[in-house]
PDB file of C-alpha atoms in Angstrom:
ATOM      1  CA  MET N  44       2.905  15.904   9.954  1.00 59.00           C
ATOM      2  CA  THR N  45      -0.237  15.682   7.875  1.00 59.00           C
ATOM      3  CA  TYR N  46       1.349  17.748   5.109  1.00 57.00           C
ATOM      4  CA  ASN N  47       5.132  17.537   5.555  1.00 60.00           C
ATOM      5  CA  ARG N  48       6.635  14.117   4.907  1.00 62.00           C
ATOM      6  CA  LEU N  49       9.976  15.182   6.444  1.00 68.00           C
ATOM      7  CA  ALA N  50       8.506  16.698   9.596  1.00 70.00           C
ATOM      8  CA  VAL N  51       9.865  13.897  11.811  1.00 68.00           C
ATOM      9  CA  TYR N  52      13.405  14.752  10.736  1.00 65.00           C
ATOM     10  CA  GLN N  53      13.048  18.541  10.659  1.00 67.00           C
ATOM     11  CA  TYR N  54      11.463  19.172  14.057  1.00 68.00           C
ATOM     12  CA  LYS N  55      13.200  18.047  17.229  1.00 71.00           C
ATOM     13  CA  LEU N  56       9.955  17.623  19.164  1.00 74.00           C
ATOM     14  CA  LEU N  57       8.571  15.121  16.662  1.00 76.00           C
ATOM     15  CA  TYR N  58      11.901  13.324  16.513  1.00 73.00           C
ATOM     16  CA  MET N  59      11.814  12.967  20.301  1.00 84.00           C
ATOM     17  CA  LEU N  60       8.202  11.757  20.273  1.00 84.00           C
ATOM     18  CA  ALA N  61       9.165   9.037  17.796  1.00 81.00           C
ATOM     19  CA  SER N  62      11.408   7.556  20.494  1.00 84.00           C
ATOM     20  CA  LYS N  63       8.600   7.533  23.080  1.00 89.00           C
ATOM     21  CA  PRO N  64       6.897   4.117  22.857  1.00 89.00           C
ATOM     22  CA  GLN N  65       4.087   5.094  25.211  1.00 92.00           C
ATOM     23  CA  PHE N  66       3.148   8.072  23.059  1.00 92.00           C
ATOM     24  CA  VAL N  67       3.149   5.975  19.874  1.00 92.00           C
ATOM     25  CA  ARG N  68       1.050   3.350  21.628  1.00 92.00           C
ATOM     26  CA  SER N  69      -1.464   5.938  22.821  1.00 93.00           C
ATOM     27  CA  LEU N  70      -1.909   7.232  19.268  1.00 92.00           C
ATOM     28  CA  TRP N  71      -2.855   3.799  17.993  1.00 93.00           C
ATOM     29  CA  TYR N  72      -5.272   2.979  20.786  1.00 91.00           C
ATOM     30  CA  THR N  73      -6.922   6.360  20.361  1.00 90.00           C
ATOM     31  CA  LEU N  74      -7.820   5.247  16.842  1.00 88.00           C
ATOM     32  CA  THR N  75      -8.913   1.747  17.817  1.00 86.00           C
ATOM     33  CA  ALA N  76     -11.046   3.047  20.696  1.00 86.00           C
ATOM     34  CA  GLN N  77     -13.166   5.023  18.248  1.00 74.00           C
ATOM     35  CA  THR N  78     -13.438   1.998  15.976  1.00 71.00           C
ATOM     36  CA  ALA N  79     -14.625  -0.191  18.846  1.00 64.00           C
ATOM     37  CA  SER N  80     -17.248   2.332  19.961  1.00 66.00           C
ATOM     38  CA  GLN N  81     -18.691   3.117  16.502  1.00 70.00           C
ATOM     39  CA  GLY N  82     -18.311  -0.301  14.869  1.00 66.00           C
ATOM     40  CA  PHE N  83     -18.826  -0.482  11.110  1.00 69.00           C
ATOM     41  CA  SER N  84     -19.602   3.238  10.906  1.00 75.00           C
ATOM     42  CA  SER N  85     -16.243   4.307  12.347  1.00 84.00           C
ATOM     43  CA  PRO N  86     -13.957   6.341  10.062  1.00 86.00           C
ATOM     44  CA  ILE N  87     -11.277   3.628  10.117  1.00 87.00           C
ATOM     45  CA  SER N  88     -13.796   1.008   8.991  1.00 87.00           C
ATOM     46  CA  LEU N  89     -15.060   3.276   6.220  1.00 88.00           C
ATOM     47  CA  LEU N  90     -11.536   3.989   4.987  1.00 88.00           C
ATOM     48  CA  SER N  91     -10.759   0.270   5.025  1.00 87.00           C
ATOM     49  CA  LYS N  92     -13.708  -0.316   2.692  1.00 87.00           C
ATOM     50  CA  GLY N  93     -12.743   2.495   0.324  1.00 85.00           C
ATOM     51  CA  LEU N  94     -15.565   4.823   1.382  1.00 86.00           C
ATOM     52  CA  THR N  95     -15.307   8.570   1.814  1.00 85.00           C
ATOM     53  CA  ILE N  96     -15.647  10.018   5.293  1.00 86.00           C
ATOM     54  CA  SER N  97     -17.019  13.318   6.518  1.00 85.00           C
ATOM     55  CA  LYS N  98     -14.755  16.319   6.895  1.00 84.00           C
ATOM     56  CA  TYR N  99     -15.358  16.208  10.630  1.00 85.00           C
ATOM     57  CA  ASP N 100     -14.015  12.646  10.827  1.00 86.00           C
ATOM     58  CA  SER N 101     -11.228  13.462   8.401  1.00 86.00           C
ATOM     59  CA  ASP N 102      -9.982  16.338  10.537  1.00 86.00           C
ATOM     60  CA  ARG N 103      -9.975  14.066  13.592  1.00 88.00           C
ATOM     61  CA  ILE N 104      -8.649  10.795  12.211  1.00 90.00           C
ATOM     62  CA  VAL N 105      -6.223  11.606   9.398  1.00 90.00           C
ATOM     63  CA  PRO N 106      -3.730  13.629  11.506  1.00 90.00           C
ATOM     64  CA  ILE N 107      -3.634  10.929  14.193  1.00 91.00           C
ATOM     65  CA  LEU N 108      -3.247   8.101  11.694  1.00 93.00           C
ATOM     66  CA  ALA N 109      -0.571   9.911   9.672  1.00 92.00           C
ATOM     67  CA  SER N 110       1.335  10.829  12.833  1.00 91.00           C
ATOM     68  CA  PHE N 111       1.198   7.270  14.131  1.00 93.00           C
ATOM     69  CA  CYS N 112       2.469   5.755  10.879  1.00 92.00           C
ATOM     70  CA  ALA N 113       5.277   8.302  10.564  1.00 91.00           C
ATOM     71  CA  LEU N 114       6.411   8.049  14.198  1.00 91.00           C
ATOM     72  CA  PHE N 115       6.125   4.277  14.501  1.00 93.00           C
ATOM     73  CA  GLY N 116       7.857   3.802  11.162  1.00 91.00           C
ATOM     74  CA  ARG N 117      10.693   6.025  12.327  1.00 90.00           C
ATOM     75  CA  LEU N 118      10.955   4.114  15.612  1.00 91.00           C
ATOM     76  CA  ILE N 119      11.059   0.547  14.294  1.00 92.00           C
ATOM     77  CA  ALA N 120      13.606   1.539  11.647  1.00 90.00           C
ATOM     78  CA  THR N 121      16.087   1.964  14.508  1.00 90.00           C
ATOM     79  CA  LEU N 122      15.283  -1.342  16.234  1.00 91.00           C
ATOM     80  CA  HIS N 123      17.064  -4.649  15.869  1.00 91.00           C
ATOM     81  CA  ASP N 124      14.966  -7.732  15.132  1.00 90.00           C
ATOM     82  CA  GLY N 125      15.553  -8.932  18.677  1.00 90.00           C
ATOM     83  CA  GLU N 126      14.317  -5.618  20.069  1.00 89.00           C
ATOM     84  CA  PHE N 127      11.335  -5.649  17.732  1.00 91.00           C
ATOM     85  CA  CYS N 128      10.323  -9.141  18.872  1.00 88.00           C
ATOM     86  CA  GLN N 129      11.205  -8.336  22.519  1.00 86.00           C
ATOM     87  CA  GLU N 130      13.365 -11.406  22.923  1.00 83.00           C
ATOM     88  CA  ASN N 131      15.154 -10.127  26.031  1.00 79.00           C
ATOM     89  CA  VAL N 132      12.029  -8.829  27.784  1.00 75.00           C
ATOM     90  CA  LEU N 133      11.000 -10.864  30.813  1.00 74.00           C
ATOM     91  CA  PRO N 134       7.428 -12.194  30.936  1.00 74.00           C
ATOM     92  CA  GLY N 135       5.089  -9.780  32.652  1.00 69.00           C
ATOM     93  CA  THR N 136       7.293  -6.751  32.016  1.00 73.00           C
ATOM     94  CA  VAL N 137       6.854  -3.940  29.490  1.00 72.00           C
ATOM     95  CA  SER N 138       9.467  -3.111  26.886  1.00 79.00           C
ATOM     96  CA  LYS N 139      10.930   0.381  27.100  1.00 84.00           C
ATOM     97  CA  ILE N 140      11.711   0.669  23.395  1.00 88.00           C
ATOM     98  CA  MET N 141       8.970  -1.294  21.584  1.00 91.00           C
ATOM     99  CA  PRO N 142       5.385   0.037  21.920  1.00 91.00           C
ATOM    100  CA  PHE N 143       3.626  -3.219  20.992  1.00 92.00           C
ATOM    101  CA  THR N 144       4.035  -6.899  21.614  1.00 91.00           C
ATOM    102  CA  ILE N 145       3.999  -9.423  18.782  1.00 91.00           C
ATOM    103  CA  PRO N 146       0.373 -10.485  19.510  1.00 92.00           C
ATOM    104  CA  GLU N 147      -0.564  -6.801  19.188  1.00 93.00           C
ATOM    105  CA  ILE N 148       1.417  -6.308  15.979  1.00 94.00           C
ATOM    106  CA  ILE N 149      -0.616  -8.966  14.143  1.00 95.00           C
ATOM    107  CA  PRO N 150      -4.043  -7.221  14.331  1.00 94.00           C
ATOM    108  CA  LEU N 151      -2.301  -3.857  13.888  1.00 95.00           C
ATOM    109  CA  SER N 152      -0.806  -4.983  10.585  1.00 95.00           C
ATOM    110  CA  THR N 153      -4.182  -6.358   9.504  1.00 94.00           C
ATOM    111  CA  THR N 154      -5.803  -2.976  10.079  1.00 94.00           C
ATOM    112  CA  LEU N 155      -3.004  -1.166   8.244  1.00 95.00           C
ATOM    113  CA  LYS N 156      -3.342  -3.571   5.318  1.00 95.00           C
ATOM    114  CA  GLU N 157      -7.073  -2.918   5.051  1.00 93.00           C
ATOM    115  CA  ILE N 158      -6.570   0.844   5.347  1.00 94.00           C
ATOM    116  CA  SER N 159      -3.900   0.805   2.629  1.00 94.00           C
ATOM    117  CA  LEU N 160      -6.155  -1.117   0.247  1.00 93.00           C
ATOM    118  CA  GLY N 161      -9.039   1.218   1.016  1.00 92.00           C
ATOM    119  CA  LEU N 162      -6.865   4.266   0.363  1.00 93.00           C
ATOM    120  CA  VAL N 163      -5.860   2.816  -3.006  1.00 92.00           C
ATOM    121  CA  GLU N 164      -9.546   2.600  -3.920  1.00 89.00           C
ATOM    122  CA  LEU N 165     -10.091   6.190  -2.794  1.00 89.00           C
ATOM    123  CA  ALA N 166      -6.978   7.342  -4.636  1.00 88.00           C
ATOM    124  CA  PHE N 167      -8.324   6.038  -7.943  1.00 86.00           C
ATOM    125  CA  PRO N 168     -12.132   6.156  -7.711  1.00 82.00           C
ATOM    126  CA  GLU N 169     -14.448   4.662 -10.268  1.00 71.00           C
ATOM    127  CA  THR N 170     -18.058   5.316 -11.118  1.00 55.00           C
ATOM    128  CA  ARG N 171     -19.146   1.852 -10.024  1.00 49.00           C
ATOM    129  CA  SER N 172     -17.964   0.722  -6.619  1.00 48.00           C
ATOM    130  CA  SER N 173     -16.945  -2.826  -5.782  1.00 52.00           C
ATOM    131  CA  LEU N 174     -19.413  -2.681  -2.869  1.00 54.00           C
ATOM    132  CA  LYS N 175     -23.094  -3.224  -3.418  1.00 55.00           C
ATOM    133  CA  ASP N 176     -25.151  -0.041  -3.462  1.00 54.00           C
ATOM    134  CA  SER N 177     -27.346  -1.165  -0.562  1.00 61.00           C
ATOM    135  CA  TYR N 178     -24.321  -1.940   1.620  1.00 58.00           C
ATOM    136  CA  ARG N 179     -22.672   1.376   0.742  1.00 57.00           C
ATOM    137  CA  THR N 180     -25.881   3.290   1.522  1.00 63.00           C
ATOM    138  CA  MET N 181     -26.212   1.581   4.895  1.00 62.00           C
ATOM    139  CA  LEU N 182     -22.631   2.393   5.943  1.00 59.00           C
ATOM    140  CA  THR N 183     -22.924   5.984   4.768  1.00 60.00           C
ATOM    141  CA  SER N 184     -26.213   6.496   6.617  1.00 65.00           C
ATOM    142  CA  LEU N 185     -24.706   5.130   9.825  1.00 60.00           C
ATOM    143  CA  ASN N 186     -21.791   7.512   9.476  1.00 58.00           C
ATOM    144  CA  ASN N 187     -24.151  10.444   8.899  1.00 58.00           C
ATOM    145  CA  GLU N 188     -26.156   9.602  12.006  1.00 56.00           C
ATOM    146  CA  SER N 189     -23.036   9.444  14.174  1.00 52.00           C
ATOM    147  CA  THR N 190     -21.938  12.887  12.932  1.00 50.00           C
ATOM    148  CA  SER N 191     -25.321  14.557  12.605  1.00 47.00           C
ATOM    149  CA  HIS N 192     -23.950  17.739  14.164  1.00 44.00           C
ATOM    150  CA  TYR N 193     -21.435  18.056  11.342  1.00 42.00           C
ATOM    151  CA  ARG N 194     -23.109  17.147   8.060  1.00 38.00           C
ATOM    152  CA  LEU N 195     -20.534  18.450   5.633  1.00 38.00           C
ATOM    153  CA  LYS N 196     -19.374  15.597   3.440  1.00 43.00           C
ATOM    154  CA  CYS N 197     -15.894  15.679   2.063  1.00 44.00           C
ATOM    155  CA  ASP N 198     -14.492  13.990  -1.004  1.00 48.00           C
ATOM    156  CA  PRO N 199     -10.758  13.245  -0.703  1.00 45.00           C
ATOM    157  CA  ASN N 200     -10.239  14.745  -4.155  1.00 45.00           C
ATOM    158  CA  GLU N 201     -11.593  18.061  -2.889  1.00 44.00           C
ATOM    159  CA  GLN N 202      -9.289  18.244   0.103  1.00 47.00           C
ATOM    160  CA  SER N 203      -5.691  19.279   0.174  1.00 56.00           C
ATOM    161  CA  LYS N 204      -3.587  17.729  -2.552  1.00 68.00           C
ATOM    162  CA  ASN N 205      -0.954  16.750  -0.004  1.00 77.00           C
ATOM    163  CA  VAL N 206      -2.894  15.247   2.909  1.00 86.00           C
ATOM    164  CA  TRP N 207      -4.296  12.077   1.373  1.00 89.00           C
ATOM    165  CA  PRO N 208      -1.292  11.138  -0.800  1.00 89.00           C
ATOM    166  CA  HIS N 209       0.915  11.581   2.258  1.00 89.00           C
ATOM    167  CA  LEU N 210      -1.394   9.372   4.333  1.00 91.00           C
ATOM    168  CA  LEU N 211      -1.253   6.644   1.691  1.00 92.00           C
ATOM    169  CA  LYS N 212       2.527   6.866   1.540  1.00 92.00           C
ATOM    170  CA  VAL N 213       3.154   6.632   5.294  1.00 93.00           C
ATOM    171  CA  CYS N 214       0.625   3.800   5.730  1.00 95.00           C
ATOM    172  CA  VAL N 215       2.216   1.775   2.942  1.00 95.00           C
ATOM    173  CA  SER N 216       5.712   2.523   4.236  1.00 94.00           C
ATOM    174  CA  LEU N 217       4.904   1.278   7.745  1.00 95.00           C
ATOM    175  CA  LEU N 218       3.111  -1.780   6.385  1.00 96.00           C
ATOM    176  CA  ARG N 219       6.129  -2.705   4.274  1.00 96.00           C
ATOM    177  CA  GLN N 220       8.444  -2.368   7.257  1.00 95.00           C
ATOM    178  CA  ILE N 221       6.319  -4.736   9.336  1.00 96.00           C
ATOM    179  CA  HIS N 222       6.113  -7.179   6.426  1.00 96.00           C
ATOM    180  CA  THR N 223       9.899  -7.129   6.063  1.00 95.00           C
ATOM    181  CA  ARG N 224      10.259  -7.979   9.745  1.00 95.00           C
ATOM    182  CA  ASP N 225       7.801 -10.828   9.328  1.00 95.00           C
ATOM    183  CA  LEU N 226       9.814 -12.225   6.419  1.00 94.00           C
ATOM    184  CA  ARG N 227      12.811 -12.531   8.723  1.00 93.00           C
ATOM    185  CA  ARG N 228      11.085 -13.647  11.935  1.00 92.00           C
ATOM    186  CA  THR N 229       7.775 -15.170  10.722  1.00 92.00           C
ATOM    187  CA  PHE N 230       5.593 -14.059  13.614  1.00 93.00           C
ATOM    188  CA  CYS N 231       2.391 -13.656  11.570  1.00 93.00           C
ATOM    189  CA  PRO N 232       0.210 -16.692  10.770  1.00 93.00           C
ATOM    190  CA  GLU N 233       0.188 -18.228   7.313  1.00 92.00           C
ATOM    191  CA  GLY N 234      -1.922 -16.304   4.821  1.00 91.00           C
ATOM    192  CA  HIS N 235      -1.947 -13.232   7.033  1.00 93.00           C
ATOM    193  CA  TRP N 236      -0.740 -10.820   4.356  1.00 94.00           C
ATOM    194  CA  THR N 237      -2.919 -12.046   1.506  1.00 93.00           C
ATOM    195  CA  ALA N 238      -6.044  -9.977   0.862  1.00 89.00           C
ATOM    196  CA  GLN N 239      -8.939 -12.368   0.397  1.00 82.00           C
ATOM    197  CA  ASN N 240     -11.444  -9.954  -1.180  1.00 78.00           C
ATOM    198  CA  LEU N 241      -9.034  -8.365  -3.630  1.00 78.00           C
ATOM    199  CA  ASN N 242     -10.888  -7.690  -6.872  1.00 72.00           C
ATOM    200  CA  LEU N 243      -8.185  -7.021  -9.435  1.00 71.00           C
ATOM    201  CA  PRO N 244      -8.041  -7.977 -13.135  1.00 71.00           C
ATOM    202  CA  LEU N 245      -4.935 -10.109 -12.747  1.00 64.00           C
ATOM    203  CA  ASP N 246      -6.184 -12.835 -15.082  1.00 63.00           C
ATOM    204  CA  LYS N 247      -4.914 -10.805 -18.067  1.00 68.00           C
ATOM    205  CA  PRO N 248      -1.410  -9.573 -17.200  1.00 65.00           C
ATOM    206  CA  THR N 249      -1.003  -8.150 -20.698  1.00 62.00           C
ATOM    207  CA  ASP N 250      -3.462  -5.385 -19.782  1.00 62.00           C
ATOM    208  CA  LEU N 251      -1.436  -4.077 -16.830  1.00 66.00           C
ATOM    209  CA  HIS N 252       1.229  -2.141 -18.782  1.00 64.00           C
ATOM    210  CA  LEU N 253       3.718  -2.027 -15.918  1.00 62.00           C
ATOM    211  CA  SER N 254       6.340  -0.539 -18.221  1.00 58.00           C
ATOM    212  CA  ARG N 255       4.571   2.802 -18.456  1.00 55.00           C
ATOM    213  CA  ARG N 256       6.470   5.422 -16.534  1.00 53.00           C
ATOM    214  CA  ARG N 257       3.791   8.038 -16.273  1.00 55.00           C
ATOM    215  CA  GLY N 258       0.354   7.490 -14.874  1.00 62.00           C
ATOM    216  CA  PRO N 259      -2.311   9.249 -12.854  1.00 71.00           C
ATOM    217  CA  ARG N 260      -1.199  10.342  -9.428  1.00 77.00           C
ATOM    218  CA  PRO N 261      -3.197   9.229  -6.382  1.00 80.00           C
ATOM    219  CA  PHE N 262      -5.985  11.541  -5.231  1.00 77.00           C
ATOM    220  CA  GLN N 263      -5.509  13.758  -8.274  1.00 74.00           C
ATOM    221  CA  PRO N 264      -8.123  14.499 -10.943  1.00 67.00           C
ATOM    222  CA  ILE N 265      -7.556  12.729 -14.231  1.00 64.00           C
ATOM    223  CA  ARG N 266      -5.798  15.100 -16.595  1.00 63.00           C
ATOM    224  CA  ASP N 267      -6.608  15.531 -20.257  1.00 60.00           C
ATOM    225  CA  PHE N 268      -4.832  13.180 -22.617  1.00 61.00           C
ATOM    226  CA  THR N 269      -2.222  14.693 -24.881  1.00 66.00           C
ATOM    227  CA  ARG N 270      -1.034  13.496 -28.258  1.00 66.00           C
ATOM    228  CA  GLU N 271       1.903  11.713 -26.611  1.00 66.00           C
ATOM    229  CA  ASP N 272      -0.427   9.824 -24.279  1.00 62.00           C
ATOM    230  CA  VAL N 273      -2.586   8.680 -27.172  1.00 62.00           C
ATOM    231  CA  GLU N 274       0.456   7.431 -29.063  1.00 64.00           C
ATOM    232  CA  ASP N 275       1.473   5.318 -26.051  1.00 63.00           C
ATOM    233  CA  GLY N 276      -1.781   3.399 -26.223  1.00 66.00           C
ATOM    234  CA  PRO N 277      -5.299   3.548 -24.824  1.00 69.00           C
ATOM    235  CA  PRO N 278      -5.768   5.006 -21.331  1.00 72.00           C
ATOM    236  CA  LEU N 279      -5.667   2.637 -18.398  1.00 75.00           C
ATOM    237  CA  SER N 280      -8.877   1.744 -16.634  1.00 77.00           C
ATOM    238  CA  THR N 281      -9.386   2.326 -12.929  1.00 80.00           C
ATOM    239  CA  LYS N 282      -8.949  -1.354 -12.093  1.00 82.00           C
ATOM    240  CA  GLN N 283      -5.733  -1.492 -14.091  1.00 81.00           C
ATOM    241  CA  ILE N 284      -4.354   1.537 -12.252  1.00 84.00           C
ATOM    242  CA  ARG N 285      -5.272   0.013  -8.898  1.00 86.00           C
ATOM    243  CA  SER N 286      -3.679  -3.289  -9.864  1.00 86.00           C
ATOM    244  CA  ILE N 287      -0.451  -1.595 -10.917  1.00 86.00           C
ATOM    245  CA  THR N 288      -0.367   0.484  -7.724  1.00 89.00           C
ATOM    246  CA  ILE N 289      -0.864  -2.564  -5.506  1.00 91.00           C
ATOM    247  CA  LEU N 290       1.698  -4.664  -7.385  1.00 89.00           C
ATOM    248  CA  ARG N 291       4.255  -1.874  -7.110  1.00 89.00           C
ATOM    249  CA  GLU N 292       3.621  -0.710  -3.544  1.00 92.00           C
ATOM    250  CA  ILE N 293       2.268  -3.698  -1.579  1.00 93.00           C
ATOM    251  CA  PRO N 294       2.620  -6.779  -3.805  1.00 93.00           C
ATOM    252  CA  PHE N 295       2.582  -9.138  -0.823  1.00 94.00           C
ATOM    253  CA  VAL N 296      -1.191  -8.708  -0.428  1.00 94.00           C
ATOM    254  CA  VAL N 297      -1.583 -10.643  -3.693  1.00 91.00           C
ATOM    255  CA  ALA N 298      -1.214 -14.413  -3.466  1.00 90.00           C
ATOM    256  CA  PHE N 299       2.200 -15.715  -4.524  1.00 90.00           C
ATOM    257  CA  ASN N 300       0.813 -18.041  -7.198  1.00 88.00           C
ATOM    258  CA  THR N 301      -1.129 -15.140  -8.666  1.00 86.00           C
ATOM    259  CA  ARG N 302       1.997 -12.981  -8.807  1.00 87.00           C
ATOM    260  CA  VAL N 303       3.890 -15.783 -10.535  1.00 88.00           C
ATOM    261  CA  GLY N 304       1.097 -16.037 -13.092  1.00 85.00           C
ATOM    262  CA  VAL N 305       1.247 -12.281 -13.666  1.00 85.00           C
ATOM    263  CA  PHE N 306       5.012 -12.443 -14.177  1.00 85.00           C
ATOM    264  CA  GLN N 307       4.739 -15.328 -16.629  1.00 84.00           C
ATOM    265  CA  GLY N 308       2.014 -13.498 -18.520  1.00 83.00           C
ATOM    266  CA  LEU N 309       4.140 -10.355 -18.780  1.00 82.00           C
ATOM    267  CA  VAL N 310       7.093 -12.388 -20.070  1.00 81.00           C
ATOM    268  CA  ALA N 311       4.876 -14.093 -22.655  1.00 80.00           C
ATOM    269  CA  ALA N 312       3.438 -10.738 -23.745  1.00 78.00           C
ATOM    270  CA  ASP N 313       6.929  -9.283 -24.133  1.00 78.00           C
ATOM    271  CA  LYS N 314       7.995 -12.243 -26.269  1.00 77.00           C
ATOM    272  CA  LEU N 315       4.904 -11.806 -28.409  1.00 76.00           C
ATOM    273  CA  ARG N 316       5.676  -8.123 -28.987  1.00 75.00           C
ATOM    274  CA  THR N 317       9.317  -8.718 -29.893  1.00 74.00           C
ATOM    275  CA  GLN N 318       9.137 -12.055 -31.740  1.00 73.00           C
ATOM    276  CA  GLY N 319       5.612 -12.024 -33.139  1.00 73.00           C
ATOM    277  CA  ASP N 320       3.245 -14.947 -33.577  1.00 72.00           C
ATOM    278  CA  LEU N 321       5.997 -17.211 -34.888  1.00 70.00           C
ATOM    279  CA  GLN N 322       7.608 -17.492 -31.452  1.00 66.00           C
ATOM    280  CA  GLY N 323       5.110 -20.221 -30.577  1.00 66.00           C
ATOM    281  CA  PHE N 324       6.559 -22.326 -33.405  1.00 69.00           C
ATOM    282  CA  LEU N 325      10.205 -21.638 -32.461  1.00 66.00           C
ATOM    283  CA  GLN N 326      10.571 -19.401 -35.508  1.00 68.00           C
ATOM    284  CA  GLY N 327      10.995 -15.702 -36.143  1.00 65.00           C
ATOM    285  CA  PRO N 328      13.613 -13.391 -34.596  1.00 67.00           C
ATOM    286  CA  SER N 329      15.307 -14.924 -31.586  1.00 69.00           C
ATOM    287  CA  ILE N 330      18.463 -14.757 -29.500  1.00 71.00           C
ATOM    288  CA  GLN N 331      20.697 -17.813 -29.304  1.00 74.00           C
ATOM    289  CA  LEU N 332      23.125 -18.035 -26.402  1.00 80.00           C
ATOM    290  CA  THR N 333      24.764 -20.605 -24.180  1.00 85.00           C
ATOM    291  CA  VAL N 334      24.641 -20.264 -20.403  1.00 86.00           C
ATOM    292  CA  ARG N 335      26.480 -22.660 -18.121  1.00 90.00           C
ATOM    293  CA  ARG N 336      24.702 -23.783 -14.976  1.00 88.00           C
ATOM    294  CA  SER N 337      27.837 -23.232 -12.919  1.00 91.00           C
ATOM    295  CA  HIS N 338      28.230 -19.648 -14.219  1.00 89.00           C
ATOM    296  CA  LEU N 339      24.597 -18.612 -14.563  1.00 88.00           C
ATOM    297  CA  TYR N 340      24.809 -14.890 -13.747  1.00 87.00           C
ATOM    298  CA  GLU N 341      28.249 -14.391 -15.275  1.00 89.00           C
ATOM    299  CA  ASP N 342      27.286 -15.893 -18.639  1.00 88.00           C
ATOM    300  CA  ALA N 343      23.891 -14.170 -18.668  1.00 85.00           C
ATOM    301  CA  PHE N 344      25.390 -10.716 -18.142  1.00 86.00           C
ATOM    302  CA  ASP N 345      28.174 -11.456 -20.606  1.00 87.00           C
ATOM    303  CA  LYS N 346      25.994 -12.797 -23.423  1.00 82.00           C
ATOM    304  CA  LEU N 347      23.123 -10.316 -22.979  1.00 82.00           C
ATOM    305  CA  SER N 348      25.243  -7.199 -22.515  1.00 81.00           C
ATOM    306  CA  PRO N 349      24.714  -4.353 -25.019  1.00 75.00           C
ATOM    307  CA  MET N 350      28.245  -4.882 -26.326  1.00 74.00           C
ATOM    308  CA  ASN N 351      27.280  -8.335 -27.608  1.00 61.00           C
TER     309      ASN N 351
END
């Protein structure tokens, strides 16, 4: 399951394990038990901060984490909202179909959110980390001491090309499923999904270039630029790539007001490219149309269709 994204559907054993809540629950608490015992130097904590982990920790943690996200994501996709929230479960009893209670889902989603953001940083590394050098050195030294019998360090870019991208995909997929449930049932506290320490250049939406179809793939070395890439514009910076990835994959970790500002900035930049500087003075090329309030979508599609 670390390499094959369709393993849950192709192998009957994995498909059966996805319907075993106790097994899914044991996978998660196996991860959290290591985090509780090692503290800030645990592999989960390091991944959440965007730090590389040793190959020894990678071989232990990544398969468990990827399996948990794939199996739990497959399980909750088959559950009704009432089953997910355990509405018909009597107090003091354990649900036979849902591995976690709502109070357990809240810290679980917090951990998955931090891991997803950390994996985005690892997927698109930069020469200068957002963490201070002294703090990074301290965490790395603690991790080295806890795995002194296995000193080999491992950069995600040097590992298999399929393991880390697959881990990022299944983590984000599970996180989005839980967020969708929360939108319907609102069981998480206010501000739960917003990342407080998110350092993204969202103050200049014109620099994001969300319209570009091609871009660097996660956990892949940056390829050489071709003539076509140069004609499309200057290469994106690491922060721009991270911002685009987060806005496309997990936009709910960005505050709503910030996302609205990004959208308004992109609209203004598009108007500037198509209408020029005169658009601020209501001059230059423009489109004149009439849209009735009572027929908003009908008139908009009719007037803005390619035929007109």
